[in-house]
Tab-separated table of C-alpha atoms and ligand atoms in Angstrom:
chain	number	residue	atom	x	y	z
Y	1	UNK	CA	82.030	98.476	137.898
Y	2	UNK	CA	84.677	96.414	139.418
Y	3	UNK	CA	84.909	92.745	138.008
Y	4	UNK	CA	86.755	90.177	140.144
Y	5	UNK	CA	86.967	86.415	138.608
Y	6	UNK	CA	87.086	83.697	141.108
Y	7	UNK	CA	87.526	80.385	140.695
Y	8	UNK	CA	83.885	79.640	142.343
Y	9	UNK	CA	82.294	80.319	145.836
Y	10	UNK	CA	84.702	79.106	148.242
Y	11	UNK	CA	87.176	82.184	146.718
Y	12	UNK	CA	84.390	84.142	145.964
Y	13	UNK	CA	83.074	84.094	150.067
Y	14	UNK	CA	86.998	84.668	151.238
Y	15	UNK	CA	87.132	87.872	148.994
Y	16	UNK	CA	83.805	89.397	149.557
Y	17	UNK	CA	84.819	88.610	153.152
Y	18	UNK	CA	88.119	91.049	152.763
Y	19	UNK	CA	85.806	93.349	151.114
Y	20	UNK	CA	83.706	93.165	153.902
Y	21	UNK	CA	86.394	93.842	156.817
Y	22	UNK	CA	88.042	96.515	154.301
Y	23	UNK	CA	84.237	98.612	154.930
Y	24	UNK	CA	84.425	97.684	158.302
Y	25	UNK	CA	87.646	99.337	159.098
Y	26	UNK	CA	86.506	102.272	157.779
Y	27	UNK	CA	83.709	102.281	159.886
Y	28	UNK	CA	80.720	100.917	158.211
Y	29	UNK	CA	77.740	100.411	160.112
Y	30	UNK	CA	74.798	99.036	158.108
Y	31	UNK	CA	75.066	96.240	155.734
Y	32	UNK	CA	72.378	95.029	153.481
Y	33	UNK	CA	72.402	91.554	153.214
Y	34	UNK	CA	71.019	88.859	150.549
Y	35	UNK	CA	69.504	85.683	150.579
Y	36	UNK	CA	69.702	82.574	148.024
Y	37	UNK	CA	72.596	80.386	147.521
Y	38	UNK	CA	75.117	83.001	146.083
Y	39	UNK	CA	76.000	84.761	149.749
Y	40	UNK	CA	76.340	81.012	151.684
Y	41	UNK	CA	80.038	80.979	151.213
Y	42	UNK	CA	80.394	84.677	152.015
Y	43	UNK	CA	78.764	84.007	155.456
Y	44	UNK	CA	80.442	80.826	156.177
Y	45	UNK	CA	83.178	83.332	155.925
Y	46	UNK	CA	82.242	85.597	157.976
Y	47	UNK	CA	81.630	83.118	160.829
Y	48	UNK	CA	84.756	81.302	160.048
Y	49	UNK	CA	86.607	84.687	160.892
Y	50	UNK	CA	84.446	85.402	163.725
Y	51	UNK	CA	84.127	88.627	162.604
Y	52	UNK	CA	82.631	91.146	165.260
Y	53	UNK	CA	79.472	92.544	164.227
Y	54	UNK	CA	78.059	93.755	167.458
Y	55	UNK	CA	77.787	97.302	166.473
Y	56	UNK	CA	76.121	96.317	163.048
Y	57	UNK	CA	73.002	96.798	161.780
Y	58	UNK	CA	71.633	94.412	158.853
Y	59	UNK	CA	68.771	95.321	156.548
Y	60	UNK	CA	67.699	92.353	154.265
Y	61	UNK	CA	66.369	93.024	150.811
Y	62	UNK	CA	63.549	91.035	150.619
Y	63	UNK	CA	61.069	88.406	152.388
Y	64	UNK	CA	58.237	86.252	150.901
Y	65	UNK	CA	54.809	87.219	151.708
Y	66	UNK	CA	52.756	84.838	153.919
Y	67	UNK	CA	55.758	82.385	155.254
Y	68	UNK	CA	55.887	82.456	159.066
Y	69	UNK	CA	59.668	83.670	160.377
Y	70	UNK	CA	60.107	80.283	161.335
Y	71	UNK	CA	59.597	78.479	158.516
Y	72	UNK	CA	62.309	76.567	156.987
Y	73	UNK	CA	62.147	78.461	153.680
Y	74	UNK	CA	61.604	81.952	154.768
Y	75	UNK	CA	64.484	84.492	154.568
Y	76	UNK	CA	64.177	85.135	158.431
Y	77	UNK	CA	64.485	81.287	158.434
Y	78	UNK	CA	67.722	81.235	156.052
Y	79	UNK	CA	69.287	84.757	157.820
Y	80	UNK	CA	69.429	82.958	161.182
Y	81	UNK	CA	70.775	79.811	160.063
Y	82	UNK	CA	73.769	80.847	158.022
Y	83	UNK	CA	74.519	83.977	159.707
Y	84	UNK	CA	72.347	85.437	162.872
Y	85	UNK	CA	72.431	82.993	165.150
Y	86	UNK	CA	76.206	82.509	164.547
Y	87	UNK	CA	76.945	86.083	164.447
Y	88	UNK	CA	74.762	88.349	166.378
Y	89	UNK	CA	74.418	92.179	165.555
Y	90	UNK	CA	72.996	95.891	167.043
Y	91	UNK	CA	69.830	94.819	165.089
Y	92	UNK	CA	68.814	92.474	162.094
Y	93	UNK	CA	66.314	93.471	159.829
Y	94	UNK	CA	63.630	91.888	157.342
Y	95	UNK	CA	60.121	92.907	155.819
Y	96	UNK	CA	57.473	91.430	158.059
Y	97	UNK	CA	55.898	89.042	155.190
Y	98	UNK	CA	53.113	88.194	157.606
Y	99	UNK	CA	52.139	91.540	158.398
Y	100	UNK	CA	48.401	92.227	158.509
Y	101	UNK	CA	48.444	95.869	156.817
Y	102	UNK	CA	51.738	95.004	154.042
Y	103	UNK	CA	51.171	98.537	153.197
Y	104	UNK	CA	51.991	99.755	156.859
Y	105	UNK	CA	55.078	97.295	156.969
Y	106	UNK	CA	56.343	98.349	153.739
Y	107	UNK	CA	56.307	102.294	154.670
Y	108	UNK	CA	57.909	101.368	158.051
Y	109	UNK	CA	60.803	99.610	155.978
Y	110	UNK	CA	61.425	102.891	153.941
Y	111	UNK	CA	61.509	104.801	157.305
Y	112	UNK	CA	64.178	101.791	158.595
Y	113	UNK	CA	66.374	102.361	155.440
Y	114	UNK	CA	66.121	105.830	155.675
Y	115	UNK	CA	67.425	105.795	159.229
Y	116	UNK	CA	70.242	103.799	158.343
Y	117	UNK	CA	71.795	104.577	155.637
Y	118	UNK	CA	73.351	100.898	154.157
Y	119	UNK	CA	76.738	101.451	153.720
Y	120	UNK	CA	77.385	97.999	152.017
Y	121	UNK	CA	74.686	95.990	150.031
Y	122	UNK	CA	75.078	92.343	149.123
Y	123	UNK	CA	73.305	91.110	145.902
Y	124	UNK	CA	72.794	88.270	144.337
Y	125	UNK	CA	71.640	87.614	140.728
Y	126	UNK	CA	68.103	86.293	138.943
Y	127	UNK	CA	68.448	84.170	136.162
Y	128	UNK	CA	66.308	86.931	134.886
Y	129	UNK	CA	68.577	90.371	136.120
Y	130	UNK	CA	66.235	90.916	138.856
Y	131	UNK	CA	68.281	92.060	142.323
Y	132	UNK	CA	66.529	91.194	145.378
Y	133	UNK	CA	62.598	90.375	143.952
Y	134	UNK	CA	62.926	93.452	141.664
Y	135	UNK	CA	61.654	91.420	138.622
Y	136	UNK	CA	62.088	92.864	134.614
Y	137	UNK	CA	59.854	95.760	134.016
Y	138	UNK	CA	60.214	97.181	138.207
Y	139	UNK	CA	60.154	101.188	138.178
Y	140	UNK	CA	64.229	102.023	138.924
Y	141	UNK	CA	62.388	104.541	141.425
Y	142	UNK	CA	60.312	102.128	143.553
Y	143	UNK	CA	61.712	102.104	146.983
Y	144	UNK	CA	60.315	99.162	149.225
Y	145	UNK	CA	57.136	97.485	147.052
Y	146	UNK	CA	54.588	94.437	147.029
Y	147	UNK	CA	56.132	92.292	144.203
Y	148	UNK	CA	54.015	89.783	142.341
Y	149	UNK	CA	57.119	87.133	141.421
Y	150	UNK	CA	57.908	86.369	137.617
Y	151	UNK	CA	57.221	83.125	136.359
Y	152	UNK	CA	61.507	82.357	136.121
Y	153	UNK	CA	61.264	83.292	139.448
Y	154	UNK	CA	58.945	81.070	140.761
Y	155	UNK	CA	60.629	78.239	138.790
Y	156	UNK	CA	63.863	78.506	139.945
Y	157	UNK	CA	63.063	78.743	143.458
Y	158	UNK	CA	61.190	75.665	143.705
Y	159	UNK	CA	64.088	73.870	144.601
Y	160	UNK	CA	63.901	75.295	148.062
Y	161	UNK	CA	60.550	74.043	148.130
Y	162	UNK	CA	58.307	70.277	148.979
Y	163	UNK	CA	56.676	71.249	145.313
Y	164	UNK	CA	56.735	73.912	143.403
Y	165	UNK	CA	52.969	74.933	144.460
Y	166	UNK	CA	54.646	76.038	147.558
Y	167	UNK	CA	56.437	78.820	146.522
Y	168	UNK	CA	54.805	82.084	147.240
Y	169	UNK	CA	53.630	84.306	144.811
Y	170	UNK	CA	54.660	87.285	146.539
Y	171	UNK	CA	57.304	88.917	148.427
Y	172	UNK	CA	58.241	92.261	149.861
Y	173	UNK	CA	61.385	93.810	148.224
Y	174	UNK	CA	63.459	96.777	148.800
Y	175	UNK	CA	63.201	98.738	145.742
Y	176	UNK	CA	65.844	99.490	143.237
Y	177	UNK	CA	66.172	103.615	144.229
Y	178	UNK	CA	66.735	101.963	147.980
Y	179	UNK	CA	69.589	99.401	146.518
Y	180	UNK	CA	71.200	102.769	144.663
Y	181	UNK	CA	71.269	104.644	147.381
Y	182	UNK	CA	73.661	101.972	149.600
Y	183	UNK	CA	77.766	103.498	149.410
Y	184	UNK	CA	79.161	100.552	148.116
Y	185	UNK	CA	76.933	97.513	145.949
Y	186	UNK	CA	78.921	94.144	146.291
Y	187	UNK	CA	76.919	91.522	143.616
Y	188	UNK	CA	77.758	87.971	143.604
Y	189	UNK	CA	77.632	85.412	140.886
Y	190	UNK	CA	77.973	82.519	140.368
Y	191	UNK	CA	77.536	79.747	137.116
Y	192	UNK	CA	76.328	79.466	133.986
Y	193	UNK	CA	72.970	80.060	134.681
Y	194	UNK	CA	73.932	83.401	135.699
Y	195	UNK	CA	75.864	84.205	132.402
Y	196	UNK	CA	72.962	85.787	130.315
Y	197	UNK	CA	72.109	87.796	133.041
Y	198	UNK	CA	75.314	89.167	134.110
Y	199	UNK	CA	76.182	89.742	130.213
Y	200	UNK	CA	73.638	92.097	129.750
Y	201	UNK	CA	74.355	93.636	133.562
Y	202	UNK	CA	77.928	94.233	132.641
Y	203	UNK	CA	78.022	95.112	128.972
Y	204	UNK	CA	73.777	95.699	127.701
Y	205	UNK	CA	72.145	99.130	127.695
Y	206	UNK	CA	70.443	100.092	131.546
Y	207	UNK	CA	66.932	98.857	130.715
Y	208	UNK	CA	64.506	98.089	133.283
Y	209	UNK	CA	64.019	94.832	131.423
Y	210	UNK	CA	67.299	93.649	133.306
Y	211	UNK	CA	67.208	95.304	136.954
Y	212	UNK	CA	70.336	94.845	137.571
Y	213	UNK	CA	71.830	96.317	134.812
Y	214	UNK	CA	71.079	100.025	136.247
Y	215	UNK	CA	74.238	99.241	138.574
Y	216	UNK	CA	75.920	101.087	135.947
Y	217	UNK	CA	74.848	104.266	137.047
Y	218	UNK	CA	76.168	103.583	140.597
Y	219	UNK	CA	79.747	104.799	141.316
Y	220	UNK	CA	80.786	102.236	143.738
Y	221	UNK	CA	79.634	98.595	142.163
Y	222	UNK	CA	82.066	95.676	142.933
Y	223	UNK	CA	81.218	92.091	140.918
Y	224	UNK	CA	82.297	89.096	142.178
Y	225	UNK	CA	81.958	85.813	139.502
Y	226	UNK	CA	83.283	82.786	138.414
Y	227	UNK	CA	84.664	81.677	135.026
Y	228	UNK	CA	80.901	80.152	134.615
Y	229	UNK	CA	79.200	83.609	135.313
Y	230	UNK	CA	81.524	85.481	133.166
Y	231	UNK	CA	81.360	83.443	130.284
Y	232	UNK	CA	79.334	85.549	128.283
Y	233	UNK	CA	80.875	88.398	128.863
S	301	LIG	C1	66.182	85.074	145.035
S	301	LIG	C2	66.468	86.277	145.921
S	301	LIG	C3	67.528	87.156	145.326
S	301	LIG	C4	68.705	86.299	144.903
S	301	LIG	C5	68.290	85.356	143.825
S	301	LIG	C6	69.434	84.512	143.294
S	301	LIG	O1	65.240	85.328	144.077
S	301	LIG	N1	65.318	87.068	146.192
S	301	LIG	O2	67.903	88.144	146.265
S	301	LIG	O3	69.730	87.130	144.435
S	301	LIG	O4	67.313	84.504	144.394
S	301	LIG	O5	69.598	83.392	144.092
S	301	LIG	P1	70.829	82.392	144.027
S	301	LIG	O6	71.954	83.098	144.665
S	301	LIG	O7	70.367	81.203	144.820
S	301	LIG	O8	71.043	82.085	142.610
């Protein structure tokens, strides 16, 4: 894994932005894309640049179950505000968290990802490893699955949220074999409350108690963090 230190976000957006244009030139076409505060600066970026992403396809990693598109906390919600609508693409992607038959929406997700392979995913960090809503203890083989969201979770989303009560309990998440399987993994983090995590991502055995530590085993990982993230380490 690559490990570049940054001096926060604003840095931390421009470089995953030259990462981004780097993949471009070479001709990538699919990018997976992340939600949560971690990626803001990295799309600010992107729409600062302007950068052309009419021939790209995005696949997002996860969506809560049972929030309408348009509500202001869903990740439909969040993807159009700091990027879509700013930046419009081939096609944007997301699970369909109000889907009557999740079980129908999930397999037609697999088929999406399968059809386009993702040549660049974005990832944030849990508090608690987990990379998209793969929470400790998720099978490194799961592709796209129903996830019932860890307490930590829950807790340290509430601050998107009127009350914590709000938050859903469930979300759809591309699985970790699907997150593997992308060319190049691009994981962003930033401050302390990421420090734990990353430690054990970076330097702890590849235990499915910390998702995101089996980026070890992929050949192409790139880290972005601050001094915060990396302090730990
Ligand atoms: C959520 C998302 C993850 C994200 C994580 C960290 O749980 N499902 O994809 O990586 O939050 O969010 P933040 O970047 O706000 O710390």
């Amino acid at each position: 894994m690559r490990v570049i230190k940054v001096s926060g976000p604003q840095e931390g957006g421009r470089v995953a932005c030259d990462i981004l244009e780097d993949c471009l030139g070479k001709g990538a076409k699919v990018l997976g894309l992340a939600t949560g505060s971690s990626p803001i600066s990295f799309y600010e970026e992107i729409c600062r640049r302007q950068l052309d992403l009419s021939e790209v396809t995005s696949i997002n990693l996860d969506e809560y179950v049972g929030l309408s598109p348009d509500s202001p906390q869903s990740y439909r919600h969040f993807m159009e505000e700091h990027l879509f609508q700013h930046r419009p693409m081939k096609a944007n992607y997301l699970p369909d968290g109000q889907a009557e038959d999740l079980e129908e929406t999930i397999e037609a997700y697999d088929s999406i990802i399968e059809n386009h392979p993702i040549d660049l995913q974005v990832l944030g960090l849990g508090r608690n490893g987990h990379i998209g809503f793969n929470e400790p203890g998720t099978d490194f083989d799961l592709k796209t699955h129903l996830v019932s969201l860890a307490p930590s979770t829950l807790e340290a989303n509430a601050r998107f949220f009127d009350q914590p009560s709000d938050v859903p309990k469930q979300a759809i998440s591309m699985g970790i074999a699907s997150i593997m399987s992308a060319k190049t993994v691009l994981l962003l983090a930033y401050g302390q409350e990421k420090a734990e995590a990353l430690a054990g991502m970076l330097q702890g055995p590849v235990t499915e108690d910390l998702p995101a530590s089996v980026l070890q085993r992929h050949s192409d990982v790139i880290v972005i963090a601050d001094q915060d993230a990396l302090s730990l380490c």
